[in-house]
mmCIF file of C-alpha atoms and ligand atoms in Angstrom:
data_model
loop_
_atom_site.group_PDB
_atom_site.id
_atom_site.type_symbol
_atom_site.label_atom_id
_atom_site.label_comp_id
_atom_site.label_asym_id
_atom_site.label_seq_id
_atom_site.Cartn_x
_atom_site.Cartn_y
_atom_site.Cartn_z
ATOM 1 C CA UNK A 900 1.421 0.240 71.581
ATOM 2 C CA UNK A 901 4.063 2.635 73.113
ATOM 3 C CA UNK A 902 3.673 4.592 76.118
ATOM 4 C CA UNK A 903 4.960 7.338 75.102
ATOM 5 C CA UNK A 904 1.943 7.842 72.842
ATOM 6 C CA UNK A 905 -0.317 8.213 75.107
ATOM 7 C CA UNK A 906 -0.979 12.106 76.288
ATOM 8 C CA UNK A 907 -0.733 10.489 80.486
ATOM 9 C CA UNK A 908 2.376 9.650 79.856
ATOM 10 C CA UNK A 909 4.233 13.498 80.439
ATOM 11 C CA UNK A 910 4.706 15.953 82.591
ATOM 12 C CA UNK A 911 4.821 19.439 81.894
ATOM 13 C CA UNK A 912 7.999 20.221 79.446
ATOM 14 C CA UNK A 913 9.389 23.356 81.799
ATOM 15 C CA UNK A 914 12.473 22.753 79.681
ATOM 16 C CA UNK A 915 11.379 23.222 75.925
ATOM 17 C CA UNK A 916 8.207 25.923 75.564
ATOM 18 C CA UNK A 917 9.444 26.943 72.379
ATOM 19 C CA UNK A 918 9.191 23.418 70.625
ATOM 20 C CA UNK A 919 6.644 22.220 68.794
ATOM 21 C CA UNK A 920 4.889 18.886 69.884
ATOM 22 C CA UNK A 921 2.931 17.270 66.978
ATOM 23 C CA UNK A 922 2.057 14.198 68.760
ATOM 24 C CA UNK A 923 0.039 12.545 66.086
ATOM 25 C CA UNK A 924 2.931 12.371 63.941
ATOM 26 C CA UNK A 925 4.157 9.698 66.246
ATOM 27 C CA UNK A 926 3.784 6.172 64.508
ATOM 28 C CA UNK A 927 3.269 3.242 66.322
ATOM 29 C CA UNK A 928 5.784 1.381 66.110
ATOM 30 C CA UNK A 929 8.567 3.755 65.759
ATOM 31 C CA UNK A 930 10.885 1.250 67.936
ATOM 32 C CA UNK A 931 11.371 -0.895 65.013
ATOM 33 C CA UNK A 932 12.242 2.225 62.447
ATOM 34 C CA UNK A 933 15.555 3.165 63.410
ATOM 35 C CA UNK A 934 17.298 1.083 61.129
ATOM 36 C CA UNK A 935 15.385 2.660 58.242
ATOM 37 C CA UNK A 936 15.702 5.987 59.069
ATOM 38 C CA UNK A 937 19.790 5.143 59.027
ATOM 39 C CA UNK A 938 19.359 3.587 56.165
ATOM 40 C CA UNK A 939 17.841 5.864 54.627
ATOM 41 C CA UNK A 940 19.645 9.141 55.686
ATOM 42 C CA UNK A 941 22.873 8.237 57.613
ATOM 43 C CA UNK A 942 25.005 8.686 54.472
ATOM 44 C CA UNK A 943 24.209 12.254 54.119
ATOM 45 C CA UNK A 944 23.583 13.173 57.199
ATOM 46 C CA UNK A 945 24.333 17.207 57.985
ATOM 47 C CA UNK A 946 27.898 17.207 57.531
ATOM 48 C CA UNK A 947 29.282 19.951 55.666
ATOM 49 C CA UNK A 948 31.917 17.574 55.026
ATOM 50 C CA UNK A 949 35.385 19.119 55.820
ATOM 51 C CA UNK A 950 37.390 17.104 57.505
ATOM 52 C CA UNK A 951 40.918 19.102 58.387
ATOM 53 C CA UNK A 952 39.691 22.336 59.518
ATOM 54 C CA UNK A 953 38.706 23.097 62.968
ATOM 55 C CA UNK A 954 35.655 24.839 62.769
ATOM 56 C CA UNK A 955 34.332 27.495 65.655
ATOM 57 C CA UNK A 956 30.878 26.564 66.841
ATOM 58 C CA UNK A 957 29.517 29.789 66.458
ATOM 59 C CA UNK A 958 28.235 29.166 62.978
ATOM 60 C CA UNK A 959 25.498 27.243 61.798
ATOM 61 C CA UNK A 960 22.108 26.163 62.345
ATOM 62 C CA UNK A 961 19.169 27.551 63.917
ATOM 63 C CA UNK A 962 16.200 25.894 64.867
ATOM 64 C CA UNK A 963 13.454 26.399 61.783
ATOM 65 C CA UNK A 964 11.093 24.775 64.449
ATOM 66 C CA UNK A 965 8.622 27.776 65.956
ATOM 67 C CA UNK A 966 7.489 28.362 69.207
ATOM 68 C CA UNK A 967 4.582 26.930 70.341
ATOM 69 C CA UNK A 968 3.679 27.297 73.789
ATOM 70 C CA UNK A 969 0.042 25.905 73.505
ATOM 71 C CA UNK A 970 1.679 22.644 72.464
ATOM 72 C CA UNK A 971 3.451 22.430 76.051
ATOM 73 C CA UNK A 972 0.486 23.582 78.088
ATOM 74 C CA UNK A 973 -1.798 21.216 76.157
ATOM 75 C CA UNK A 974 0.706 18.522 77.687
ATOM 76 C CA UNK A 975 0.141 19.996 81.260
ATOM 77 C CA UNK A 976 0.192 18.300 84.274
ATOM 78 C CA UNK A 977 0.993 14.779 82.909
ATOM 79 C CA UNK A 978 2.750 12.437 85.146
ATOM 80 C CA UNK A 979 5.451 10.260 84.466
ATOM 81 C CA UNK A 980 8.181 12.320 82.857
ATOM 82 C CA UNK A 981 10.781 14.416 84.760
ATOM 83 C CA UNK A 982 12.174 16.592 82.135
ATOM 84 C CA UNK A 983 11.436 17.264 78.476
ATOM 85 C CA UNK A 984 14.985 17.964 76.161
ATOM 86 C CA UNK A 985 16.524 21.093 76.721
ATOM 87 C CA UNK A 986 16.930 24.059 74.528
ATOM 88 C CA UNK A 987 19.729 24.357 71.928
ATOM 89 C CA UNK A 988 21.668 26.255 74.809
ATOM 90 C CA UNK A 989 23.594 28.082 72.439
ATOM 91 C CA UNK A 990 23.478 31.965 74.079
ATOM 92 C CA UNK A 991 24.977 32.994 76.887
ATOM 93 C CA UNK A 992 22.404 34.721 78.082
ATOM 94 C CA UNK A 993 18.276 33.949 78.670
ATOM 95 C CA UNK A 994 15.741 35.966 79.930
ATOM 96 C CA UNK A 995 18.026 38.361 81.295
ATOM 97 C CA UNK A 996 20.071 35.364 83.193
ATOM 98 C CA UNK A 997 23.634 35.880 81.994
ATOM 99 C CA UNK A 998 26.369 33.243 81.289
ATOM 100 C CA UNK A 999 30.057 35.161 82.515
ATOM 101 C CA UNK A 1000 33.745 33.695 82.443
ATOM 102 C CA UNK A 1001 36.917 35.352 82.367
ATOM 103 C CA UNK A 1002 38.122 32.209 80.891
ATOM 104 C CA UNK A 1003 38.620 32.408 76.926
ATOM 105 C CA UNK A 1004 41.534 29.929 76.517
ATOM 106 C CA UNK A 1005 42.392 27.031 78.617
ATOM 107 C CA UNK A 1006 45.649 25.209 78.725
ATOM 108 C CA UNK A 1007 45.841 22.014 76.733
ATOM 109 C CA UNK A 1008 46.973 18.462 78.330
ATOM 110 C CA UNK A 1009 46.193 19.011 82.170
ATOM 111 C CA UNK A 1010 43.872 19.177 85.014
ATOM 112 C CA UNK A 1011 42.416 22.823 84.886
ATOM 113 C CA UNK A 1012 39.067 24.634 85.893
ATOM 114 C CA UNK A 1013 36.557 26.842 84.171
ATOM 115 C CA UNK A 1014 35.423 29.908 86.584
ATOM 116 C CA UNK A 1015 32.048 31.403 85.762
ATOM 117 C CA UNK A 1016 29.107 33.203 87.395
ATOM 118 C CA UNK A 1017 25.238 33.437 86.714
ATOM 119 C CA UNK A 1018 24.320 36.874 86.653
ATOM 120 C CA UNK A 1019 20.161 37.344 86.742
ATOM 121 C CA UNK A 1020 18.173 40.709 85.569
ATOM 122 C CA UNK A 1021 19.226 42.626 88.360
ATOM 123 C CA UNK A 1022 22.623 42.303 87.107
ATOM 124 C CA UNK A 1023 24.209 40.872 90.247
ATOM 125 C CA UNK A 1024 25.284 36.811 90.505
ATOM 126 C CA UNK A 1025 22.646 34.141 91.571
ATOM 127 C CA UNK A 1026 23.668 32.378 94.260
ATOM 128 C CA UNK A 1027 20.500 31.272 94.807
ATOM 129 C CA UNK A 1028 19.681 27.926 92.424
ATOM 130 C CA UNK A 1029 17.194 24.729 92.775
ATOM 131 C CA UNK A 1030 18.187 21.292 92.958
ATOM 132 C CA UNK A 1031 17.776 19.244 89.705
ATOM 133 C CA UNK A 1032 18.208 15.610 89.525
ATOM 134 C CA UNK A 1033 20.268 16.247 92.870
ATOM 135 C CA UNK A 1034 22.358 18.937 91.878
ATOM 136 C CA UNK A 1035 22.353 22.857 91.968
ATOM 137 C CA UNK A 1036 24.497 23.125 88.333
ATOM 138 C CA UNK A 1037 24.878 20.753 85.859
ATOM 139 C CA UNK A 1038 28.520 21.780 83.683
ATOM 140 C CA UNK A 1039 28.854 20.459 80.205
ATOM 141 C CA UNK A 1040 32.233 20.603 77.877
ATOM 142 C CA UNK A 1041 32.235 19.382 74.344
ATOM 143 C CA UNK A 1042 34.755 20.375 71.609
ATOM 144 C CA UNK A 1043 33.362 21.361 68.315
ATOM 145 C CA UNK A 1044 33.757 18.099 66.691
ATOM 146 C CA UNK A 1045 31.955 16.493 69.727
ATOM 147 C CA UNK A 1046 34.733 14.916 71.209
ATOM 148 C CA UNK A 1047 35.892 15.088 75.198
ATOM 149 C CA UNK A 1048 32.434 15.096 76.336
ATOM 150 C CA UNK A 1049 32.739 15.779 80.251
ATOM 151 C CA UNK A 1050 29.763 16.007 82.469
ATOM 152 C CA UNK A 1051 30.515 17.866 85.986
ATOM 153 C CA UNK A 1052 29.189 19.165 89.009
ATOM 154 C CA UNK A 1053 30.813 22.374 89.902
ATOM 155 C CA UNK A 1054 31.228 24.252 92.872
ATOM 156 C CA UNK A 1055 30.252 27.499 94.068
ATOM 157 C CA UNK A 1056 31.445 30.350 96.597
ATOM 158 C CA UNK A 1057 29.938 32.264 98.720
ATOM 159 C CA UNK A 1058 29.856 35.388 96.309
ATOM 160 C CA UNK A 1059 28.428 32.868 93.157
ATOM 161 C CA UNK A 1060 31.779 32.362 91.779
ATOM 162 C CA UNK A 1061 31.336 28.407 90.086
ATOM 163 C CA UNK A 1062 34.239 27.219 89.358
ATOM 164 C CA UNK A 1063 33.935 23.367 87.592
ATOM 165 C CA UNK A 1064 37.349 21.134 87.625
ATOM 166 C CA UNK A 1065 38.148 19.985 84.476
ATOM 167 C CA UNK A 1066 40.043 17.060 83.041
ATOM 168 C CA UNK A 1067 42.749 17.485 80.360
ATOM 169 C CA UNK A 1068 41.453 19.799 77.277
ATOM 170 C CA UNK A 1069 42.922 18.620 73.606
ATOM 171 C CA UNK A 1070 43.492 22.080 71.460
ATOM 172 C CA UNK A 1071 40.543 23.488 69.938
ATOM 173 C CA UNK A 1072 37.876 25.304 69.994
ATOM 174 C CA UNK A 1073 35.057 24.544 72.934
ATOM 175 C CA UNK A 1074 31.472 25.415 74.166
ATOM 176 C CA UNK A 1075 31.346 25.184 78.005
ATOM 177 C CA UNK A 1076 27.645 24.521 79.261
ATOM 178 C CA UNK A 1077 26.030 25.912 82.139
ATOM 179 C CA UNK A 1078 22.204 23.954 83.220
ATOM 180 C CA UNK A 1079 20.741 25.247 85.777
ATOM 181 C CA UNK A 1080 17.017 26.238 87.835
ATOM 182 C CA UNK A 1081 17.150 29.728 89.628
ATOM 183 C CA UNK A 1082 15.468 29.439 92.862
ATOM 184 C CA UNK A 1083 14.353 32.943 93.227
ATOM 185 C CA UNK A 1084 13.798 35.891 91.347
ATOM 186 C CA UNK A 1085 12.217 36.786 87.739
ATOM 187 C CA UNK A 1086 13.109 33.137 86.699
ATOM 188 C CA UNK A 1087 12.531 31.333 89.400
ATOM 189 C CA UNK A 1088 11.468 27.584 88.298
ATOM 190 C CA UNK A 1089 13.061 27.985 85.108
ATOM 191 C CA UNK A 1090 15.333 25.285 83.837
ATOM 192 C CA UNK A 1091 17.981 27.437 81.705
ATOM 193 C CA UNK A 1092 20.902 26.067 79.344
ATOM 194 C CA UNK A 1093 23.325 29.007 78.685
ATOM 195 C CA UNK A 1094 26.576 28.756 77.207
ATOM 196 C CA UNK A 1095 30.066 30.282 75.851
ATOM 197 C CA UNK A 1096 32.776 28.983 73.518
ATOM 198 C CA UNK A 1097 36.490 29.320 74.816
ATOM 199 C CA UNK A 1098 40.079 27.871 72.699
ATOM 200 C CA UNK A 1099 42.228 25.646 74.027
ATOM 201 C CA UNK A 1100 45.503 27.034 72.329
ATOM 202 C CA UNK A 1101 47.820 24.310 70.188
ATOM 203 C CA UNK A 1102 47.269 22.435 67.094
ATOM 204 C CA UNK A 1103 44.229 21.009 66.752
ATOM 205 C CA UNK A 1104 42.878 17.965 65.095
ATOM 206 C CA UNK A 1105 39.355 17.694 64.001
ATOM 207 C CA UNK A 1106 37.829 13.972 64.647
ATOM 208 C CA UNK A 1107 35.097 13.382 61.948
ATOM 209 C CA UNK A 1108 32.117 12.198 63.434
ATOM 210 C CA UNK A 1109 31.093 8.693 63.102
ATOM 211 C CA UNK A 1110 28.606 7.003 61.239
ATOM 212 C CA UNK A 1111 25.089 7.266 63.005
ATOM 213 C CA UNK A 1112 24.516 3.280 64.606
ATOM 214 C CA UNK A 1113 22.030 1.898 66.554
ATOM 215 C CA UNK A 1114 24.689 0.817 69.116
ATOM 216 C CA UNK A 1115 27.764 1.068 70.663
ATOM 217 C CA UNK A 1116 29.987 -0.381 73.303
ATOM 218 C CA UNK A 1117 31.292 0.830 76.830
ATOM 219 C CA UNK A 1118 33.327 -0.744 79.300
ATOM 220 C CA UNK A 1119 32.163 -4.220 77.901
ATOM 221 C CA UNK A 1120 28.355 -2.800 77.747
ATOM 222 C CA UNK A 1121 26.799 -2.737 74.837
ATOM 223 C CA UNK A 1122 24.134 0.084 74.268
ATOM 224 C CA UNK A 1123 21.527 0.035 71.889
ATOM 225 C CA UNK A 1124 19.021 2.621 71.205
ATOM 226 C CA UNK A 1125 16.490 2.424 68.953
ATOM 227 C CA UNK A 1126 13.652 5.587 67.791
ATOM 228 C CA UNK A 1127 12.850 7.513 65.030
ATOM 229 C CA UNK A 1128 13.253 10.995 65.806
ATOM 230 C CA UNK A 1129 12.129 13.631 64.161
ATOM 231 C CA UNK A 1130 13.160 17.339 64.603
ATOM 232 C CA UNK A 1131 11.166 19.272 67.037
ATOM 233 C CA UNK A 1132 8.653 16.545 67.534
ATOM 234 C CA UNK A 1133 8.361 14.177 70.235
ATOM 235 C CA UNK A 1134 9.179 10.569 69.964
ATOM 236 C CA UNK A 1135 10.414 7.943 72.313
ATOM 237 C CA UNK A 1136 13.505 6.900 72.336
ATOM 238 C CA UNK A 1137 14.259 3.326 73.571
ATOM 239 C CA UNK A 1138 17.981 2.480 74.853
ATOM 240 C CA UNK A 1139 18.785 -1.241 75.940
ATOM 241 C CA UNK A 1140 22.281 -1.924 77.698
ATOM 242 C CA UNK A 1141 23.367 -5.210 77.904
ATOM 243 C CA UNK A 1142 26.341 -7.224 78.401
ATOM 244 C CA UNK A 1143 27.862 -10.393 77.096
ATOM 245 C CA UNK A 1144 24.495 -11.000 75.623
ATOM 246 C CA UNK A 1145 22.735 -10.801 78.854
ATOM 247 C CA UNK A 1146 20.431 -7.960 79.011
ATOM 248 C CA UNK A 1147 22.146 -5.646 82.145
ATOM 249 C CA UNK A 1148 19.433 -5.306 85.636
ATOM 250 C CA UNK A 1149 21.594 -4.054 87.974
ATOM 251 C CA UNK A 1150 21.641 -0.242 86.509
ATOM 252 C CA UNK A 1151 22.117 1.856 89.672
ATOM 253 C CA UNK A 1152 20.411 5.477 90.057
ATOM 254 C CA UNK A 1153 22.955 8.370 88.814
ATOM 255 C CA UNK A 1154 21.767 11.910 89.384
ATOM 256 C CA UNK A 1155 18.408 10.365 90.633
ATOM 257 C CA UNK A 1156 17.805 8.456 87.125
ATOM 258 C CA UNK A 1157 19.278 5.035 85.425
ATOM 259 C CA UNK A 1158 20.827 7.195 83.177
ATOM 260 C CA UNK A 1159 21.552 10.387 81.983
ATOM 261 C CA UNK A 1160 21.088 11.507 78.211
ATOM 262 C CA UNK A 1161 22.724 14.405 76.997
ATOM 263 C CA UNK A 1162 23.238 15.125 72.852
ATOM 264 C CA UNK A 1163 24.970 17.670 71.167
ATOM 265 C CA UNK A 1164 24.023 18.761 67.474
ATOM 266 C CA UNK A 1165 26.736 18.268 64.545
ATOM 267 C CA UNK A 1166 27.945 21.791 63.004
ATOM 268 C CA UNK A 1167 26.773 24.351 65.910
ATOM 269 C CA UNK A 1168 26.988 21.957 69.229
ATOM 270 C CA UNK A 1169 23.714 22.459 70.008
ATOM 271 C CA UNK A 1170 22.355 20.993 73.466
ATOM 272 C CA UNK A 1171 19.976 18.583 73.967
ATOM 273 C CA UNK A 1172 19.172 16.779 77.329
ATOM 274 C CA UNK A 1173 16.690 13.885 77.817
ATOM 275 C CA UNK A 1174 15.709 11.884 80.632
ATOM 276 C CA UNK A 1175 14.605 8.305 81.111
ATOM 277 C CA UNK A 1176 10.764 8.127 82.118
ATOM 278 C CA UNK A 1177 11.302 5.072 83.610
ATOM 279 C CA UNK A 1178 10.641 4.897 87.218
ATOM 280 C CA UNK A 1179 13.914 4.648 89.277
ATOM 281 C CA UNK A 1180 13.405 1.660 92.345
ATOM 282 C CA UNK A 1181 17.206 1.023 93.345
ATOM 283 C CA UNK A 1182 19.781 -0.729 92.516
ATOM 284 C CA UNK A 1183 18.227 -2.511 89.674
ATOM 285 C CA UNK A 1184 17.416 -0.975 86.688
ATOM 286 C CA UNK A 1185 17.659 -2.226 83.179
ATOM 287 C CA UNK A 1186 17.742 -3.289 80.351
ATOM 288 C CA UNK A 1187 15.429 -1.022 78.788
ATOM 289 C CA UNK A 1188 15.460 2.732 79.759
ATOM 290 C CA UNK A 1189 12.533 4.746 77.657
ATOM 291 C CA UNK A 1190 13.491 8.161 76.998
ATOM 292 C CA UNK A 1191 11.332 10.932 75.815
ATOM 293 C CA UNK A 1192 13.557 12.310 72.996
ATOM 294 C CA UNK A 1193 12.277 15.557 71.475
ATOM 295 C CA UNK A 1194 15.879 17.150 69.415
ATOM 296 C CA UNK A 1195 14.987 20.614 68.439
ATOM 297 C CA UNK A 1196 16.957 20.306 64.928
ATOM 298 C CA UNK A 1197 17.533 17.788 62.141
ATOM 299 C CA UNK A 1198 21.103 16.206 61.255
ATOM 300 C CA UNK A 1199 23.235 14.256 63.367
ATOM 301 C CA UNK A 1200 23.319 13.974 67.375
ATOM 302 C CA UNK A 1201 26.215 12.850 69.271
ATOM 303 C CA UNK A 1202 24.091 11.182 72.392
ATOM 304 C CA UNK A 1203 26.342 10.695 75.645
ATOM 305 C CA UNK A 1204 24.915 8.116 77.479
ATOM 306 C CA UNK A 1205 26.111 7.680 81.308
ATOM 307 C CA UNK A 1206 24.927 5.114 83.753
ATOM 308 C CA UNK A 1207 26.401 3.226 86.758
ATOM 309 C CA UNK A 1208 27.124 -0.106 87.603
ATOM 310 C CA UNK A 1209 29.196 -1.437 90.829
ATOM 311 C CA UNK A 1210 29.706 2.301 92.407
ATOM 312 C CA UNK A 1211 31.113 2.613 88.644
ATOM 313 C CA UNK A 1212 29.963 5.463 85.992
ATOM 314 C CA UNK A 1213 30.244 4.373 82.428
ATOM 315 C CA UNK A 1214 30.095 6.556 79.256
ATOM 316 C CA UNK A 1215 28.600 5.305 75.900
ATOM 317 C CA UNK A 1216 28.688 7.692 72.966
ATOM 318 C CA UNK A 1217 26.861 7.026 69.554
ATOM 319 C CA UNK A 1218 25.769 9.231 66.486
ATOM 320 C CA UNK A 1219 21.663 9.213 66.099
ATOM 321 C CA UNK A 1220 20.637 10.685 63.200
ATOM 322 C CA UNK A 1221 17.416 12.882 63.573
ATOM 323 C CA UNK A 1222 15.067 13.587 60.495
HETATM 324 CU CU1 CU B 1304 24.888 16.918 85.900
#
């Protein structure tokens, strides 16, 4: 019997009120299901099915899944679980916290930097902002097909001016993601995902997704994840790295966890991020890393995987398919 289906098992879910948790949905078992649920839906899963255009991320889905803030304060002061997913993340602004950037475009094919500030209610920039898994902002860039993923920790000036280096940009259109806790004021404590879309000027080329899979490969690791999810619910979510055959133990602690989970939602870029509940005791972590995976819509998540090995950070990417 999983963990994870056991009430003792979480913490509070500061990231996802609005989510509701139907926790006897969850089948035992569910470790075993994701081939089924592939099988079953990965052929028509959520995509709209163009294939030249370039589409802006500003269409698309909302979340049909309704708030439900009993559901998180029924799951209180559980133990065990650092962070619930986040939001969808797909505003730039939240509670009166404000996501601002002078940057629209960015130039394609070189080193360049995003500049942005977090203003709060009273209008003026935080500079004020909690450490989360060992950083004061988390920066996310994904183009709207889900390609050039990069994860980054910016910098900030004095007057709350961030400003987060990026690698090279391939033309298109892009959501930029801002995570963040403010550490005082109206929304103090409050983890907040905000976001804005900028173009990267020059001929683009849309990269279909691929095929949802239970794993994938990454610098000669193989990742395997195996769940059932189900939209808006929470489920476990089970990923294995191993390599050459041998299941991997020496997973070393990046941003405080053996690995870091992030997904973004086919068609609108939603955000999604999950953390391992496993318990991090140095430099040996591994093979199995239980997540609590709770994706606030249905269709097809690209799931950025990151972990370290050897002082070295490694990347796996693979399509999960959520029901
Ligand atoms: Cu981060």
């Amino acid at each position: 019997m999983s963990r994870f289906l056991s009430r003792s098992s979480f913490r509070s879910p500061i990231r996802s009120p609005r989510f509701t948790t139907r926790r006897g949905f969850a089948a035992a078992g569910a470790a075993a299901a994701l081939t089924l649920v592939l099988a079953a839906c990965g052929s028509s899963g959520g995509s709209s099915g163009d294939s030249s255009s370039m589409p802006g991320m500003d269409h698309g889905a909302k979340s049909s899944v309704p708030a439900s803030p009993s559901a998180s304060q029924a799951m209180g002061d559980m133990p065990g679980m650092d962070h619930m997913s986040t939001g969808e993340g797909l505003s730039d602004t939240e509670d009166g916290y404000r996501l601002s950037s002078k940057d629209t475009t960015l130039p394609s094919g070189r080193r360049t930097a995003y500049r942005f500030t977090v203003t709060g209610p009273d209008g003026k920039p935080v500079t004020d902002f909690a450490v989360d898994q060992t950083k004061r902002m988390h920066f996310y860039a994904i183009r709207s097909d889900l390609t050039g993923f990069q994860h980054i920790h910016p910098t900030m000036a004095a007057d709350g001016t961030w400003s987060a280096g990026l690698a090279s940009l391939t033309p298109g259109s892009w959501r930029m993601f801002a995570s963040f806790t403010p550490a005082a004021g109206p929304g103090k404590g409050k983890d907040l995902v905000l976001s804005r879309t900028l173009t990267v000027p020059g001929g683009a080329t849309r990269t279909p997704l691929p095929a949802p899979a239970g794993s994938t490969r990454a610098d000669g690791y193989t990742v395997t994840v195996k769940g059932e999810p189900m939209a808006g619910m929470a489920h476990p979510l089970t990923v294995s790295v191993s390599k050459d055959g041998k299941p991997v133990t020496d997973l070393q602690p990046y941003l405080g966890t053996y690995a870091h989970l992030t997904g973004f939602h086919e068609g609108d870029a939603a955000f999604a991020h999950l953390h391992p509940t496993t318990e991090v005791t140095g430099d040996h972590g591994g093979p199995d890393l239980n997540f609590h995976a709770e994706l606030p819509t249905s269709g097809n998540w690209r799931l950025f995987l990151q972990f370290r090995t050897g002082g070295t950070l490694h990347t796996a990417a693979l399509t999960l398919h959520v029901g």
